[in-house]
Amino acid sequence: MNFQEKCYKVLKTVPKGKITTYKEIAKALNSKAYRAVGTAMNKNPYAPKVPCHRVINSNGNVGNFDSGTKNKIKLLKKEGIEIKNNKIDLNKYLFRPYKHRI
């Protein structure tokens, strides 16, 4: 399994109504390749089965999305996630995959 496939496997553990970050996915893979995680999310051929819209920046910013930031926000709000000024409250919505052993 290559790095991208491992990223998708980790991302599939993030429950609906929660988000994670590129950094958290990298941590779950014992890596510091945060940008490589971002590249994997951008190339995700399995969306929406592998929900890359649930991955945001470590500072809480929604960040980019292949089909546009507005669409990403729409998908996240549909899952019940509150977004204010393009930011998400990490204390409320963050899911840490590495704490749930992949």
Short mmCIF file of N, CA and C in Angstrom, two decimals, residues 24-64:
data_model
loop_
_atom_site.label_atom_id
_atom_site.label_comp_id
_atom_site.label_asym_id
_atom_site.label_seq_id
_atom_site.Cartn_x
_atom_site.Cartn_y
_atom_site.Cartn_z
N GLU A 24 -2.68 15.64 11.53
CA GLU A 24 -3.18 14.49 12.29
C GLU A 24 -3.12 13.21 11.47
N ILE A 25 -3.41 13.31 10.19
CA ILE A 25 -3.32 12.12 9.32
C ILE A 25 -1.87 11.68 9.22
N ALA A 26 -0.96 12.63 9.04
CA ALA A 26 0.47 12.30 8.99
C ALA A 26 0.92 11.63 10.29
N LYS A 27 0.48 12.17 11.43
CA LYS A 27 0.83 11.57 12.73
C LYS A 27 0.36 10.13 12.81
N ALA A 28 -0.84 9.87 12.32
CA ALA A 28 -1.39 8.51 12.35
C ALA A 28 -0.53 7.55 11.54
N LEU A 29 0.20 8.10 10.58
CA LEU A 29 1.08 7.28 9.74
C LEU A 29 2.54 7.38 10.18
N ASN A 30 2.76 7.92 11.39
CA ASN A 30 4.12 8.11 11.91
C ASN A 30 5.00 8.87 10.92
N SER A 31 4.45 9.95 10.38
CA SER A 31 5.14 10.74 9.38
C SER A 31 5.01 12.23 9.71
N LYS A 32 5.86 13.02 9.10
CA LYS A 32 5.75 14.47 9.18
C LYS A 32 5.49 15.05 7.79
N ALA A 33 5.04 14.21 6.89
CA ALA A 33 4.81 14.60 5.49
C ALA A 33 3.42 15.22 5.32
N TYR A 34 3.21 16.35 6.00
CA TYR A 34 1.90 17.00 5.98
C TYR A 34 1.50 17.43 4.57
N ARG A 35 2.44 17.95 3.83
CA ARG A 35 2.13 18.39 2.46
C ARG A 35 1.80 17.20 1.56
N ALA A 36 2.46 16.08 1.79
CA ALA A 36 2.16 14.89 1.00
C ALA A 36 0.74 14.40 1.28
N VAL A 37 0.29 14.58 2.52
CA VAL A 37 -1.10 14.25 2.86
C VAL A 37 -2.03 15.16 2.05
N GLY A 38 -1.69 16.44 1.98
CA GLY A 38 -2.49 17.39 1.19
C GLY A 38 -2.55 16.99 -0.27
N THR A 39 -1.43 16.56 -0.81
CA THR A 39 -1.40 16.10 -2.20
C THR A 39 -2.29 14.88 -2.38
N ALA A 40 -2.24 13.97 -1.43
CA ALA A 40 -3.09 12.77 -1.51
C ALA A 40 -4.57 13.16 -1.49
N MET A 41 -4.93 14.12 -0.64
CA MET A 41 -6.33 14.55 -0.57
C MET A 41 -6.76 15.19 -1.88
N ASN A 42 -5.86 15.95 -2.49
CA ASN A 42 -6.16 16.61 -3.76
C ASN A 42 -6.36 15.61 -4.89
N LYS A 43 -5.69 14.46 -4.79
CA LYS A 43 -5.77 13.44 -5.84
C LYS A 43 -6.75 12.32 -5.51
N ASN A 44 -7.52 12.47 -4.47
CA ASN A 44 -8.44 11.44 -3.99
C ASN A 44 -9.41 10.98 -5.09
N PRO A 45 -9.24 9.75 -5.59
CA PRO A 45 -10.14 9.25 -6.63
C PRO A 45 -11.39 8.58 -6.05
N TYR A 46 -11.49 8.50 -4.74
CA TYR A 46 -12.56 7.75 -4.09
C TYR A 46 -13.63 8.62 -3.43
N ALA A 47 -13.55 9.94 -3.61
CA ALA A 47 -14.55 10.82 -3.00
C ALA A 47 -15.94 10.52 -3.60
N PRO A 48 -16.97 10.54 -2.83
CA PRO A 48 -17.07 10.92 -1.42
C PRO A 48 -16.88 9.75 -0.45
N LYS A 49 -16.64 8.53 -0.97
CA LYS A 49 -16.45 7.38 -0.07
C LYS A 49 -15.28 7.63 0.89
N VAL A 50 -14.24 8.25 0.40
CA VAL A 50 -13.13 8.71 1.23
C VAL A 50 -13.32 10.22 1.35
N PRO A 51 -13.83 10.70 2.49
CA PRO A 51 -14.32 12.08 2.63
C PRO A 51 -13.24 13.14 2.86
N CYS A 52 -12.53 13.50 1.80
CA CYS A 52 -11.44 14.47 1.94
C CYS A 52 -11.93 15.85 2.36
N HIS A 53 -13.22 16.11 2.26
CA HIS A 53 -13.74 17.40 2.73
C HIS A 53 -13.62 17.54 4.24
N ARG A 54 -13.38 16.44 4.95
CA ARG A 54 -13.24 16.47 6.41
C ARG A 54 -11.82 16.81 6.87
N VAL A 55 -10.93 17.10 5.94
CA VAL A 55 -9.55 17.44 6.29
C VAL A 55 -9.35 18.95 6.15
N ILE A 56 -8.90 19.57 7.25
CA ILE A 56 -8.70 21.02 7.25
C ILE A 56 -7.29 21.36 7.71
N ASN A 57 -6.97 22.64 7.70
CA ASN A 57 -5.66 23.10 8.17
C ASN A 57 -5.57 23.01 9.70
N SER A 58 -4.36 22.89 10.21
CA SER A 58 -4.13 22.75 11.65
C SER A 58 -4.55 23.96 12.47
N ASN A 59 -4.71 25.11 11.83
CA ASN A 59 -5.14 26.31 12.54
C ASN A 59 -6.67 26.46 12.54
N GLY A 60 -7.37 25.48 11.99
CA GLY A 60 -8.83 25.52 11.97
C GLY A 60 -9.42 26.07 10.70
N ASN A 61 -8.59 26.63 9.82
CA ASN A 61 -9.10 27.13 8.54
C ASN A 61 -9.60 25.98 7.69
N VAL A 62 -10.69 26.22 7.00
CA VAL A 62 -11.29 25.19 6.15
C VAL A 62 -10.31 24.74 5.08
N GLY A 63 -9.58 25.66 4.49
CA GLY A 63 -8.60 25.31 3.47
C GLY A 63 -9.22 25.08 2.11
N ASN A 64 -8.42 24.57 1.20
CA ASN A 64 -8.84 24.37 -0.19
C ASN A 64 -9.57 23.06 -0.38
#
